[in-house]
PDB file of C-alpha atoms in Angstrom:
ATOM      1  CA  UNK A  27      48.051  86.558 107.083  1.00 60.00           C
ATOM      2  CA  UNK A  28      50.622  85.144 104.851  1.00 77.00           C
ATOM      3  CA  UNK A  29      53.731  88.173 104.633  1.00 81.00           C
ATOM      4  CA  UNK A  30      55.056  87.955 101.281  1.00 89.00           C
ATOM      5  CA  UNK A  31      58.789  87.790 100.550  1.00 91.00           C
ATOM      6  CA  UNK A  32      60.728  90.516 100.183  1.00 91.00           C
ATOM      7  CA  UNK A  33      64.335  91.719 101.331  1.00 90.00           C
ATOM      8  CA  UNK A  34      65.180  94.692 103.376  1.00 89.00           C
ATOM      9  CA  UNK A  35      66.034  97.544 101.609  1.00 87.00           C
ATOM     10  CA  UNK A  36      70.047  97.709 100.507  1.00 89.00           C
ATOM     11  CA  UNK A  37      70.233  94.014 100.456  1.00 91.00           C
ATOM     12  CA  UNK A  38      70.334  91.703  97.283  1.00 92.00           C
ATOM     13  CA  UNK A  39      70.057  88.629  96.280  1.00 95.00           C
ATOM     14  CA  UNK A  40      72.807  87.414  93.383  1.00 96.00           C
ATOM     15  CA  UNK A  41      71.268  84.061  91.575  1.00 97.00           C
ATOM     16  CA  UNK A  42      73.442  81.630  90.052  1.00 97.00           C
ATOM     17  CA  UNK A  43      74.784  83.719  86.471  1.00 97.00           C
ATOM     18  CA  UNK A  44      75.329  87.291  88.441  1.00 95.00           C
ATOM     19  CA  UNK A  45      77.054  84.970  91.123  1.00 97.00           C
ATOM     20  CA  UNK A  46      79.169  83.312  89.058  1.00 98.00           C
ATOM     21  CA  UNK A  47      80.197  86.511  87.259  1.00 97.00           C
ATOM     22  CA  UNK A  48      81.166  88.032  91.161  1.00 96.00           C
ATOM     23  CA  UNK A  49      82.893  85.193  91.881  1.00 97.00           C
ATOM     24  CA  UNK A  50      84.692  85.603  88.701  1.00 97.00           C
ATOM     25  CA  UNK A  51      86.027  88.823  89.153  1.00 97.00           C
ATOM     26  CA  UNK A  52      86.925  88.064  93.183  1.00 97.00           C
ATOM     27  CA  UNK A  53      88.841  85.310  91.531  1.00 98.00           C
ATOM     28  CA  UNK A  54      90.604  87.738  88.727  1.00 98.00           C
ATOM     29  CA  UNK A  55      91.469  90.047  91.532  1.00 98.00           C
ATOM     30  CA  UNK A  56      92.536  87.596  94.070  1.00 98.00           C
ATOM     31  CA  UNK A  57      94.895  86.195  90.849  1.00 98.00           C
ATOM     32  CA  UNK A  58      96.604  89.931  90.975  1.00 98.00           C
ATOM     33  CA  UNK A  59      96.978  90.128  94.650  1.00 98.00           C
ATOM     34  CA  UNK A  60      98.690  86.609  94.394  1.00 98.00           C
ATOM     35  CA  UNK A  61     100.850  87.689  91.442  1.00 97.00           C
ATOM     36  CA  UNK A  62     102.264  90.420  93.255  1.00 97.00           C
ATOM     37  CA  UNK A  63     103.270  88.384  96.458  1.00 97.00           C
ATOM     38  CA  UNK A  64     100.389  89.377  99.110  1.00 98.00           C
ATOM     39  CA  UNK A  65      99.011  86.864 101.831  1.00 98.00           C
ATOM     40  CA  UNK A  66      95.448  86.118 102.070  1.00 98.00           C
ATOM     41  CA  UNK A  67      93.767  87.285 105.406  1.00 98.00           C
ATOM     42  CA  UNK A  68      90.626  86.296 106.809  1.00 97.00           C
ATOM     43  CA  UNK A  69      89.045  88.113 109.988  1.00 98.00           C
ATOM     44  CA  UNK A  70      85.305  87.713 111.463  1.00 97.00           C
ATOM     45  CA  UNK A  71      82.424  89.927 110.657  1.00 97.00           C
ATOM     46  CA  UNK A  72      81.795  91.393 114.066  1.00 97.00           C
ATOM     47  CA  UNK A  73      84.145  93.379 116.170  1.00 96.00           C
ATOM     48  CA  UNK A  74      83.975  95.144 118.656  1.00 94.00           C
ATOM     49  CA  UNK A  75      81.807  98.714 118.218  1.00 92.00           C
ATOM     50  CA  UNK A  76      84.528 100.887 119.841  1.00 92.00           C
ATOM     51  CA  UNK A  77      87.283  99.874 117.165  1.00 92.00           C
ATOM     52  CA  UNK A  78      84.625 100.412 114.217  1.00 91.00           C
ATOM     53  CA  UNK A  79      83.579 103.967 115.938  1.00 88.00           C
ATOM     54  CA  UNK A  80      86.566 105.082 117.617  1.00 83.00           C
ATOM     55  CA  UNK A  81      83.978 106.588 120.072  1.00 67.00           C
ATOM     56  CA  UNK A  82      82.251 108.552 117.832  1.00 70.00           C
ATOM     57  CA  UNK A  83      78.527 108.482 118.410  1.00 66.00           C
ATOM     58  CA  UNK A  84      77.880 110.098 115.013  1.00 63.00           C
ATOM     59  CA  UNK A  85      79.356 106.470 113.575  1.00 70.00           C
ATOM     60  CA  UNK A  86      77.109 104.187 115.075  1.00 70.00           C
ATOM     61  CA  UNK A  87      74.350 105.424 112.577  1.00 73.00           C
ATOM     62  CA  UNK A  88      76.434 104.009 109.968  1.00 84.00           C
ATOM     63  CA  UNK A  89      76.819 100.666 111.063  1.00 91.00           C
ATOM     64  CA  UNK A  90      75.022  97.426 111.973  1.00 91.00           C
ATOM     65  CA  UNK A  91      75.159  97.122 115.781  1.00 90.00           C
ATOM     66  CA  UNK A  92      74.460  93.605 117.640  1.00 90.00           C
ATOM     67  CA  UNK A  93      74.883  92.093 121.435  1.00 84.00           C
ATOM     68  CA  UNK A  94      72.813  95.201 123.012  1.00 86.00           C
ATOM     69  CA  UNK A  95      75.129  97.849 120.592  1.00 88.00           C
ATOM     70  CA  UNK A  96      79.149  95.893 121.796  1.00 92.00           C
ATOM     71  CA  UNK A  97      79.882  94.739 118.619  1.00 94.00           C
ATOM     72  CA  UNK A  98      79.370  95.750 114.874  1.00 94.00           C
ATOM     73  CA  UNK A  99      79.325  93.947 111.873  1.00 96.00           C
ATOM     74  CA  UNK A 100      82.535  95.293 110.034  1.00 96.00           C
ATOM     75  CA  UNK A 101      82.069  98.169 107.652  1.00 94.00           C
ATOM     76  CA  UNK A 102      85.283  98.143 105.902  1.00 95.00           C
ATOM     77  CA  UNK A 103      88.639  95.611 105.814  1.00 97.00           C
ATOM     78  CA  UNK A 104      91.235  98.233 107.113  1.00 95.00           C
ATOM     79  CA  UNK A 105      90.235  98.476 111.110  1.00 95.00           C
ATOM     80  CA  UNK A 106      89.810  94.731 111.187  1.00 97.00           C
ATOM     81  CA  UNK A 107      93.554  94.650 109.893  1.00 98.00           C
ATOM     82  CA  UNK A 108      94.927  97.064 111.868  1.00 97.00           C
ATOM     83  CA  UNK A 109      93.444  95.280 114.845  1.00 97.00           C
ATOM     84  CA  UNK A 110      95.741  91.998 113.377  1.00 98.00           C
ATOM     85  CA  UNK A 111      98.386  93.763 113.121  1.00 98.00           C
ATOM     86  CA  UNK A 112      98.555  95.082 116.922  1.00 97.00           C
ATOM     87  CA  UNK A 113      97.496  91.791 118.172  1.00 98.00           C
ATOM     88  CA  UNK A 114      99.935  89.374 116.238  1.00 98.00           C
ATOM     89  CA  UNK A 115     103.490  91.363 116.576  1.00 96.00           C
ATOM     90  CA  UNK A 116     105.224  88.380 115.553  1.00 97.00           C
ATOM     91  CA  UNK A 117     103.776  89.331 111.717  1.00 97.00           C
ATOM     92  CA  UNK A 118     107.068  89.865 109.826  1.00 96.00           C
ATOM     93  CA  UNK A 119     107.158  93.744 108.570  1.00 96.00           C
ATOM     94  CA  UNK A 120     106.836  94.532 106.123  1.00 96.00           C
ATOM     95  CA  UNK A 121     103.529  92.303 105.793  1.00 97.00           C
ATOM     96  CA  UNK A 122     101.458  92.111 102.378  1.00 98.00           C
ATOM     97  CA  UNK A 123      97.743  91.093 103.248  1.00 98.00           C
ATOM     98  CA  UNK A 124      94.602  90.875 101.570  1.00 98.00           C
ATOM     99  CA  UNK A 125      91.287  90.155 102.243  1.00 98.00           C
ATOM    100  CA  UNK A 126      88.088  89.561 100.125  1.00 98.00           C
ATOM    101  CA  UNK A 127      85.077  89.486 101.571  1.00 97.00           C
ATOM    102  CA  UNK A 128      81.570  90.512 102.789  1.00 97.00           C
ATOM    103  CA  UNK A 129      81.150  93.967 104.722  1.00 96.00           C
ATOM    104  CA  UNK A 130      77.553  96.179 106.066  1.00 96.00           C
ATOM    105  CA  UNK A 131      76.772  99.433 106.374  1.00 92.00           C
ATOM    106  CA  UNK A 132      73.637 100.668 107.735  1.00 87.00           C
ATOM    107  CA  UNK A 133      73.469 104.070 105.628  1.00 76.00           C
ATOM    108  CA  UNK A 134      70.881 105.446 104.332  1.00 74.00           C
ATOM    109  CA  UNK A 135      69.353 103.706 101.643  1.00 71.00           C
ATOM    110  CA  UNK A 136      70.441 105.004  98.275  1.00 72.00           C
ATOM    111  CA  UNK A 137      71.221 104.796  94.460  1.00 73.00           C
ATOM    112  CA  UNK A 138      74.324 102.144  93.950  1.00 74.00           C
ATOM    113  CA  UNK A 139      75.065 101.940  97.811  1.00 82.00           C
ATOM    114  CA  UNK A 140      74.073  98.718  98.956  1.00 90.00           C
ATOM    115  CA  UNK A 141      74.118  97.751 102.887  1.00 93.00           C
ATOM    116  CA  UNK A 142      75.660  94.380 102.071  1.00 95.00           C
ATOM    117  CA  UNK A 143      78.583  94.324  99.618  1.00 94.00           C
ATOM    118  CA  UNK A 144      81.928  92.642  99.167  1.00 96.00           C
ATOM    119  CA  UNK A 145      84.863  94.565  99.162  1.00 96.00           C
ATOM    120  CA  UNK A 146      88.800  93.407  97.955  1.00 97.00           C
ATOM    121  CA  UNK A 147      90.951  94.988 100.176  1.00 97.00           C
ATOM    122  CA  UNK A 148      95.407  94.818  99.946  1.00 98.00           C
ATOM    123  CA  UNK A 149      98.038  96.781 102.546  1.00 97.00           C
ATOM    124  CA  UNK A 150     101.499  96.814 102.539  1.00 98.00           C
ATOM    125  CA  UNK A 151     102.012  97.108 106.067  1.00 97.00           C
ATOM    126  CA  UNK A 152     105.196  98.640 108.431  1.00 96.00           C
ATOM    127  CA  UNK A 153     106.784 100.605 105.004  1.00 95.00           C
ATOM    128  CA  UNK A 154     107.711 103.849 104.893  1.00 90.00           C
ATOM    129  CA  UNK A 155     108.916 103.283 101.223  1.00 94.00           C
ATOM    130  CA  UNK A 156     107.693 105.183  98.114  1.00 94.00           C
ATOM    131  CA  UNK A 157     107.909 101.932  96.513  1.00 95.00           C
ATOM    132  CA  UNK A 158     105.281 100.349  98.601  1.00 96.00           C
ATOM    133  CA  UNK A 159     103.253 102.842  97.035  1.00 94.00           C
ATOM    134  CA  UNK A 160     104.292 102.819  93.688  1.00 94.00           C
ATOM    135  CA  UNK A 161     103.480  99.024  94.020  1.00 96.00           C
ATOM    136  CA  UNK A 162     100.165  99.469  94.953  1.00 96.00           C
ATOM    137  CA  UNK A 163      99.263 101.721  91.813  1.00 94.00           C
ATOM    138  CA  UNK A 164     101.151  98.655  89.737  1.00 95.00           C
ATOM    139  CA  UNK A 165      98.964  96.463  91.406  1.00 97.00           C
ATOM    140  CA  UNK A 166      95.779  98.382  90.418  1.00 96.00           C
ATOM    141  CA  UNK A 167      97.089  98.360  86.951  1.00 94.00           C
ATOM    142  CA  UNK A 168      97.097  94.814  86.901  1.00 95.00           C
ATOM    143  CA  UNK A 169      93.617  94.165  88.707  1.00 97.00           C
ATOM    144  CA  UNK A 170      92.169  96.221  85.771  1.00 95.00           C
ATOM    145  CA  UNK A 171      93.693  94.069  83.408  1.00 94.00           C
ATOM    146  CA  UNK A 172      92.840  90.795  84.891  1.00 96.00           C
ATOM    147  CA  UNK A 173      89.476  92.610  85.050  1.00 96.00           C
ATOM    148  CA  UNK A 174      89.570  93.118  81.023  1.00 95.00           C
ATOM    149  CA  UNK A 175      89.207  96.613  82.042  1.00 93.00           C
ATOM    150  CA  UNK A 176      90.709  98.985  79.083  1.00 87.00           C
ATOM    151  CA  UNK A 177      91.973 102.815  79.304  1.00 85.00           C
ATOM    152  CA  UNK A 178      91.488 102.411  83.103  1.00 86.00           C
ATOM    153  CA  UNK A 179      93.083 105.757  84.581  1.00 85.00           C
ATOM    154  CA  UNK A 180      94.654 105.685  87.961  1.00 85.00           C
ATOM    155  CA  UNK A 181      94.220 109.155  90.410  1.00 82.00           C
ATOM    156  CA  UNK A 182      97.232 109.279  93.149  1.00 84.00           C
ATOM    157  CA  UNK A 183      96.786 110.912  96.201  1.00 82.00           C
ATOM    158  CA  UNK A 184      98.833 111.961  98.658  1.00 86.00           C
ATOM    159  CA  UNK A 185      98.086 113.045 102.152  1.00 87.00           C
ATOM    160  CA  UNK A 186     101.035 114.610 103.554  1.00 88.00           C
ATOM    161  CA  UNK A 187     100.692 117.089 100.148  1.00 88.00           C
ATOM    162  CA  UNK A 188      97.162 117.743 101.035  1.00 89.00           C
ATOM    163  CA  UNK A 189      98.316 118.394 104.773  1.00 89.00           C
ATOM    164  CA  UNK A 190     100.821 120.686 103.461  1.00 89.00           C
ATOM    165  CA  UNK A 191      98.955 122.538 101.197  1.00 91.00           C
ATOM    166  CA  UNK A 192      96.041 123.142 103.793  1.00 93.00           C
ATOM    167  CA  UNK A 193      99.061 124.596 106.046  1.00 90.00           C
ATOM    168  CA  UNK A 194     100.151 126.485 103.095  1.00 91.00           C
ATOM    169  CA  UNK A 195      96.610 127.889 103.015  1.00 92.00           C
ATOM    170  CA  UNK A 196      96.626 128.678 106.470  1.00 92.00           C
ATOM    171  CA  UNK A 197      93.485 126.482 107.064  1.00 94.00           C
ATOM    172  CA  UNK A 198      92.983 126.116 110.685  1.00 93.00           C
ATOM    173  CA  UNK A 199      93.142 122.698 111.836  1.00 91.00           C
ATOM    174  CA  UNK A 200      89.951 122.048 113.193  1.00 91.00           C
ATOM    175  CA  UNK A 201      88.280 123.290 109.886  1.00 93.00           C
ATOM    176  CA  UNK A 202      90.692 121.122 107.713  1.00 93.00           C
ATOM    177  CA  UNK A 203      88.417 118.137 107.450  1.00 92.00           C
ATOM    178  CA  UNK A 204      85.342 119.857 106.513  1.00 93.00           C
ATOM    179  CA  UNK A 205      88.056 121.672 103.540  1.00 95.00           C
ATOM    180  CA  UNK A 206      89.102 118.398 102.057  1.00 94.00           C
ATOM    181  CA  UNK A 207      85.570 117.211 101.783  1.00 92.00           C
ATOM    182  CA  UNK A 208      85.067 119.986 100.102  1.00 94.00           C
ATOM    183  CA  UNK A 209      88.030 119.929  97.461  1.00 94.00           C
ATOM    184  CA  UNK A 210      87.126 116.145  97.421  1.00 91.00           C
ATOM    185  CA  UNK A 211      83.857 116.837  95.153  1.00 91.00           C
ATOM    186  CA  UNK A 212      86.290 119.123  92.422  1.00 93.00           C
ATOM    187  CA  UNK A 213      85.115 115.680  90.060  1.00 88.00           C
ATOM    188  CA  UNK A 214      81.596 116.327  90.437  1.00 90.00           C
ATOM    189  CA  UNK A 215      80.748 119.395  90.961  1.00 92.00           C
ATOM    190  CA  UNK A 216      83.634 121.622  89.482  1.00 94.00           C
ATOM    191  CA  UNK A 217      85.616 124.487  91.366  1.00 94.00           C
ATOM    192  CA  UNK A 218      81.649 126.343  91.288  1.00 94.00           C
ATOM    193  CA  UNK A 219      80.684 123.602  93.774  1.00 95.00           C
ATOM    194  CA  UNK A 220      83.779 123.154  96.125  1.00 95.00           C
ATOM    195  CA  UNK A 221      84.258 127.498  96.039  1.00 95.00           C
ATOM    196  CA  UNK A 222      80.375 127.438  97.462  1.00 94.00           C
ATOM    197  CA  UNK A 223      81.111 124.458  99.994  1.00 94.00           C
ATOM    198  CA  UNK A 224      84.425 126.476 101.456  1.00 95.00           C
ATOM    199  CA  UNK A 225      82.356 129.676 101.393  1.00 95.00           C
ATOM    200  CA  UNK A 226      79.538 127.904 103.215  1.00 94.00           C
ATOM    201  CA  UNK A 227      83.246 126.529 105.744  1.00 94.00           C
ATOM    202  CA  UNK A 228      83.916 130.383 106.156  1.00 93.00           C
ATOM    203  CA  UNK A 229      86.859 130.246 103.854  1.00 94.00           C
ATOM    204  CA  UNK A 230      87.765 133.819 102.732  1.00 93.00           C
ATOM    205  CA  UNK A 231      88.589 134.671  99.226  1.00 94.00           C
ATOM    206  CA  UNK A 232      91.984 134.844  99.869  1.00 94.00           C
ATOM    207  CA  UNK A 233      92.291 131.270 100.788  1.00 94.00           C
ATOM    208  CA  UNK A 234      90.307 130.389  97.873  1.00 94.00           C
ATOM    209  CA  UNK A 235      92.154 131.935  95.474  1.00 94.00           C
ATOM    210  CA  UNK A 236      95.254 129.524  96.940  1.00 93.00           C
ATOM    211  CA  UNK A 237      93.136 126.177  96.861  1.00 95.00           C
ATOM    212  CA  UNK A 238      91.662 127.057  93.551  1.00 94.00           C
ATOM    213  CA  UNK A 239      94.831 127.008  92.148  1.00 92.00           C
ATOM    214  CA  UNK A 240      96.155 123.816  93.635  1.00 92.00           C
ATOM    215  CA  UNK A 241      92.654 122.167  92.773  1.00 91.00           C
ATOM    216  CA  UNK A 242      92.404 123.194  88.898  1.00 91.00           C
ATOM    217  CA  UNK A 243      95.981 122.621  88.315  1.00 88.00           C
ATOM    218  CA  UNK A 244      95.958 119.643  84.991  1.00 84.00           C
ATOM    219  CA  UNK A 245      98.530 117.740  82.806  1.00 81.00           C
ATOM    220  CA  UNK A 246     101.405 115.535  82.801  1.00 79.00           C
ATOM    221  CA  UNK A 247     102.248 114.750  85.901  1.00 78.00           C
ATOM    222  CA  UNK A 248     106.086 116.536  85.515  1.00 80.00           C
ATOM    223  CA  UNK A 249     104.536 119.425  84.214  1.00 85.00           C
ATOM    224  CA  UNK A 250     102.172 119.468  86.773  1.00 86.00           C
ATOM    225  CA  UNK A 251     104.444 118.814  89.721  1.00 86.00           C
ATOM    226  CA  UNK A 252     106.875 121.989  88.543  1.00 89.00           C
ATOM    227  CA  UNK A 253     103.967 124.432  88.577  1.00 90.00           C
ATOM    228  CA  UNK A 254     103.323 123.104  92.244  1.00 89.00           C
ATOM    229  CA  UNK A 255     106.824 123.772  92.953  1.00 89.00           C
ATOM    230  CA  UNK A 256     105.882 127.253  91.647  1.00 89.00           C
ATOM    231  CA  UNK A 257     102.823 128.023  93.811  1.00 88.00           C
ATOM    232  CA  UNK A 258     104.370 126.103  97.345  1.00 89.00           C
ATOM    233  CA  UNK A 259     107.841 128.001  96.760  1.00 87.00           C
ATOM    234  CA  UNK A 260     109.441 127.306 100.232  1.00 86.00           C
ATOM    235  CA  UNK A 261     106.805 125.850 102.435  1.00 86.00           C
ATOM    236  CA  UNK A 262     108.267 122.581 104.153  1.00 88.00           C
ATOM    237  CA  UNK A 263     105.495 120.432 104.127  1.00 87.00           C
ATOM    238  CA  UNK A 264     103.905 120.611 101.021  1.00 87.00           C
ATOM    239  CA  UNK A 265     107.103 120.311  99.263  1.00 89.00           C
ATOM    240  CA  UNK A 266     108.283 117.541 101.485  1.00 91.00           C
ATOM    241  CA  UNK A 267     104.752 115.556 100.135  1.00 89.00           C
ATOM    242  CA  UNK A 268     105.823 116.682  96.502  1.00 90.00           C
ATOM    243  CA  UNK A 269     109.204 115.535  96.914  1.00 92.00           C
ATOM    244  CA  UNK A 270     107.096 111.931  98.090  1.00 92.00           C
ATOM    245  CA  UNK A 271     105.381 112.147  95.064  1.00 90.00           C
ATOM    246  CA  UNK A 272     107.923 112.805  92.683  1.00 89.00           C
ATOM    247  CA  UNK A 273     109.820 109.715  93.867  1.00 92.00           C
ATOM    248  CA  UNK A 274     106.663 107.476  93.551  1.00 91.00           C
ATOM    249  CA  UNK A 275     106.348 108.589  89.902  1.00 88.00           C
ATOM    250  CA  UNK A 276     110.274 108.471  88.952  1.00 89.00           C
ATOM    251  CA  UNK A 277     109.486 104.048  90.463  1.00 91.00           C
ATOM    252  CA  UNK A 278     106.332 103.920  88.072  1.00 89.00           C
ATOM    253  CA  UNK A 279     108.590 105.315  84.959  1.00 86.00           C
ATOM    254  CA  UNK A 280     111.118 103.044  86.104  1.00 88.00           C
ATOM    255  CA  UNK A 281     108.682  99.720  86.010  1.00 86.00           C
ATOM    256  CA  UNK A 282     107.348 100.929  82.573  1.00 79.00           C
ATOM    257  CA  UNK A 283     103.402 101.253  84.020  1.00 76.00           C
ATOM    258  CA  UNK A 284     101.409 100.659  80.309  1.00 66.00           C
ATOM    259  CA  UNK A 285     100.198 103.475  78.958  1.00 58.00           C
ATOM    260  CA  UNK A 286     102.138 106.438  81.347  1.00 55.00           C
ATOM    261  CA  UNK A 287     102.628 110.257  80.159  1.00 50.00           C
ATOM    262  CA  UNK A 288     104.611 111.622  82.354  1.00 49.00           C
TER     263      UNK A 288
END
């Protein structure tokens, strides 16, 4: 019997016009990363399984495991990195890197997750300065441009603010994960679908009540930032992240990011 061609499931072949448009836009991206001073990086696509799963069995479901289960094919840029970075001290901090290239995942099959993809990936390594980050959002500004990307809108996190406002919440720290997973799907679902998530968590109503309104809260990002001000009051971390925050906005005024309404 004659087995006809097919590929496995999550993997894709890219013929010569959707190739050339990929390459394209690696090149438009690379062009940014270039622009704004970062280093190109290239690392192999197997390391070792322990510094893809940390030890976590629960990982190794996610990934592509070879050599009797030793080493992985890399699933993201940022472990391979960080692997560079303790290996090589004589990199000069702080380093600007980027990488481009192929990674695998071995998730469950489903709607615009592929187990083969390529992924453009840029750190600003050993800087504890706002600007770093304020660079980085710059730098996404100008990939969507390159990228002929209009009205592109750019979401800033901050972890030390969520950190402080699960403290604020008096979220116990083993259940803190599962909570931010939770608040993560506010864009999706609404505050309907995170409220029955952290209900599912055990959260009780009063804790809700707090992460409801940090979750819900909208505008400018000044008026925004004072009614945070409002609901953290005195509470050390949270305000410490808000401070970090603030600054990283006050650099993006300063550089005149397109488009801003603070």
């Amino acid at each position: 019997m004659k087995q006809k061609p097919s590929l496995p499931g999550g993997f894709h072949d890219y013929l010569p016009e959707r190739e050339g448009k990929r390459r394209a836009m690696c090149k438009s991206v690379e062009d940014a990363f270039l622009q704004f001073g970062f280093l190109p990086l290239s690392t192999p696509a197997v390391e070792h399984t322990e510094l893809i799963t940390g030890g976590e069995e629960s990982f190794e479901k996610q990934i592509f495991t070879l050599g009797g289960g030793e080493l992985a094919l890399r699933p993201e840029h940022t472990l391979p990195l960080a692997r560079v970075i303790a290996m090589h001290p004589e990199i000069k901090k702080p380093a600007k890197l980027y990488s481009i290239g192929p990674l695998w995942r071995g998730e469950r099959q489903q709607a615009g997750r592929f187990k083969e993809f390529v992924q453009a990936d840029a750190d600003i390594v050993g800087s504890g300065s706002m600007l770093a980050d304020a660079e980085m959002l710059l730098l996404a500004h100008q990939i969507m441009k390159n990228l002929g990307i209009k009205d592109s809108v750019l979401h800033i996190s901050h972890r030390k603010l969520a950190n402080g406002v699960m403290r604020f919440a008096k979220i116990p720290k083993a259940e803190q994960v599962g909570v931010l997973r939770a608040m993560d799907k506010f864009g999706r679902d609404g505050w309907e679908g995170v409220e029955k998530e952290l209900k599912k968590l055990g959260v009780d109503a009063e804790r809700r009540k707090i992460l409801k309104k940090f979750i819900t809260l909208s505008g400018k990002p000044g008026s925004v930032m004072k009614k945070l001000e409002e609901l953290f009051g005195s509470a050390k971390e949270a305000n410490d992240g808000l401070n970090e925050l603030r600054e990283i906005i006050g650099y993006l005024d300063k550089f005149a990011l397109p488009g801003r309404a603070w």
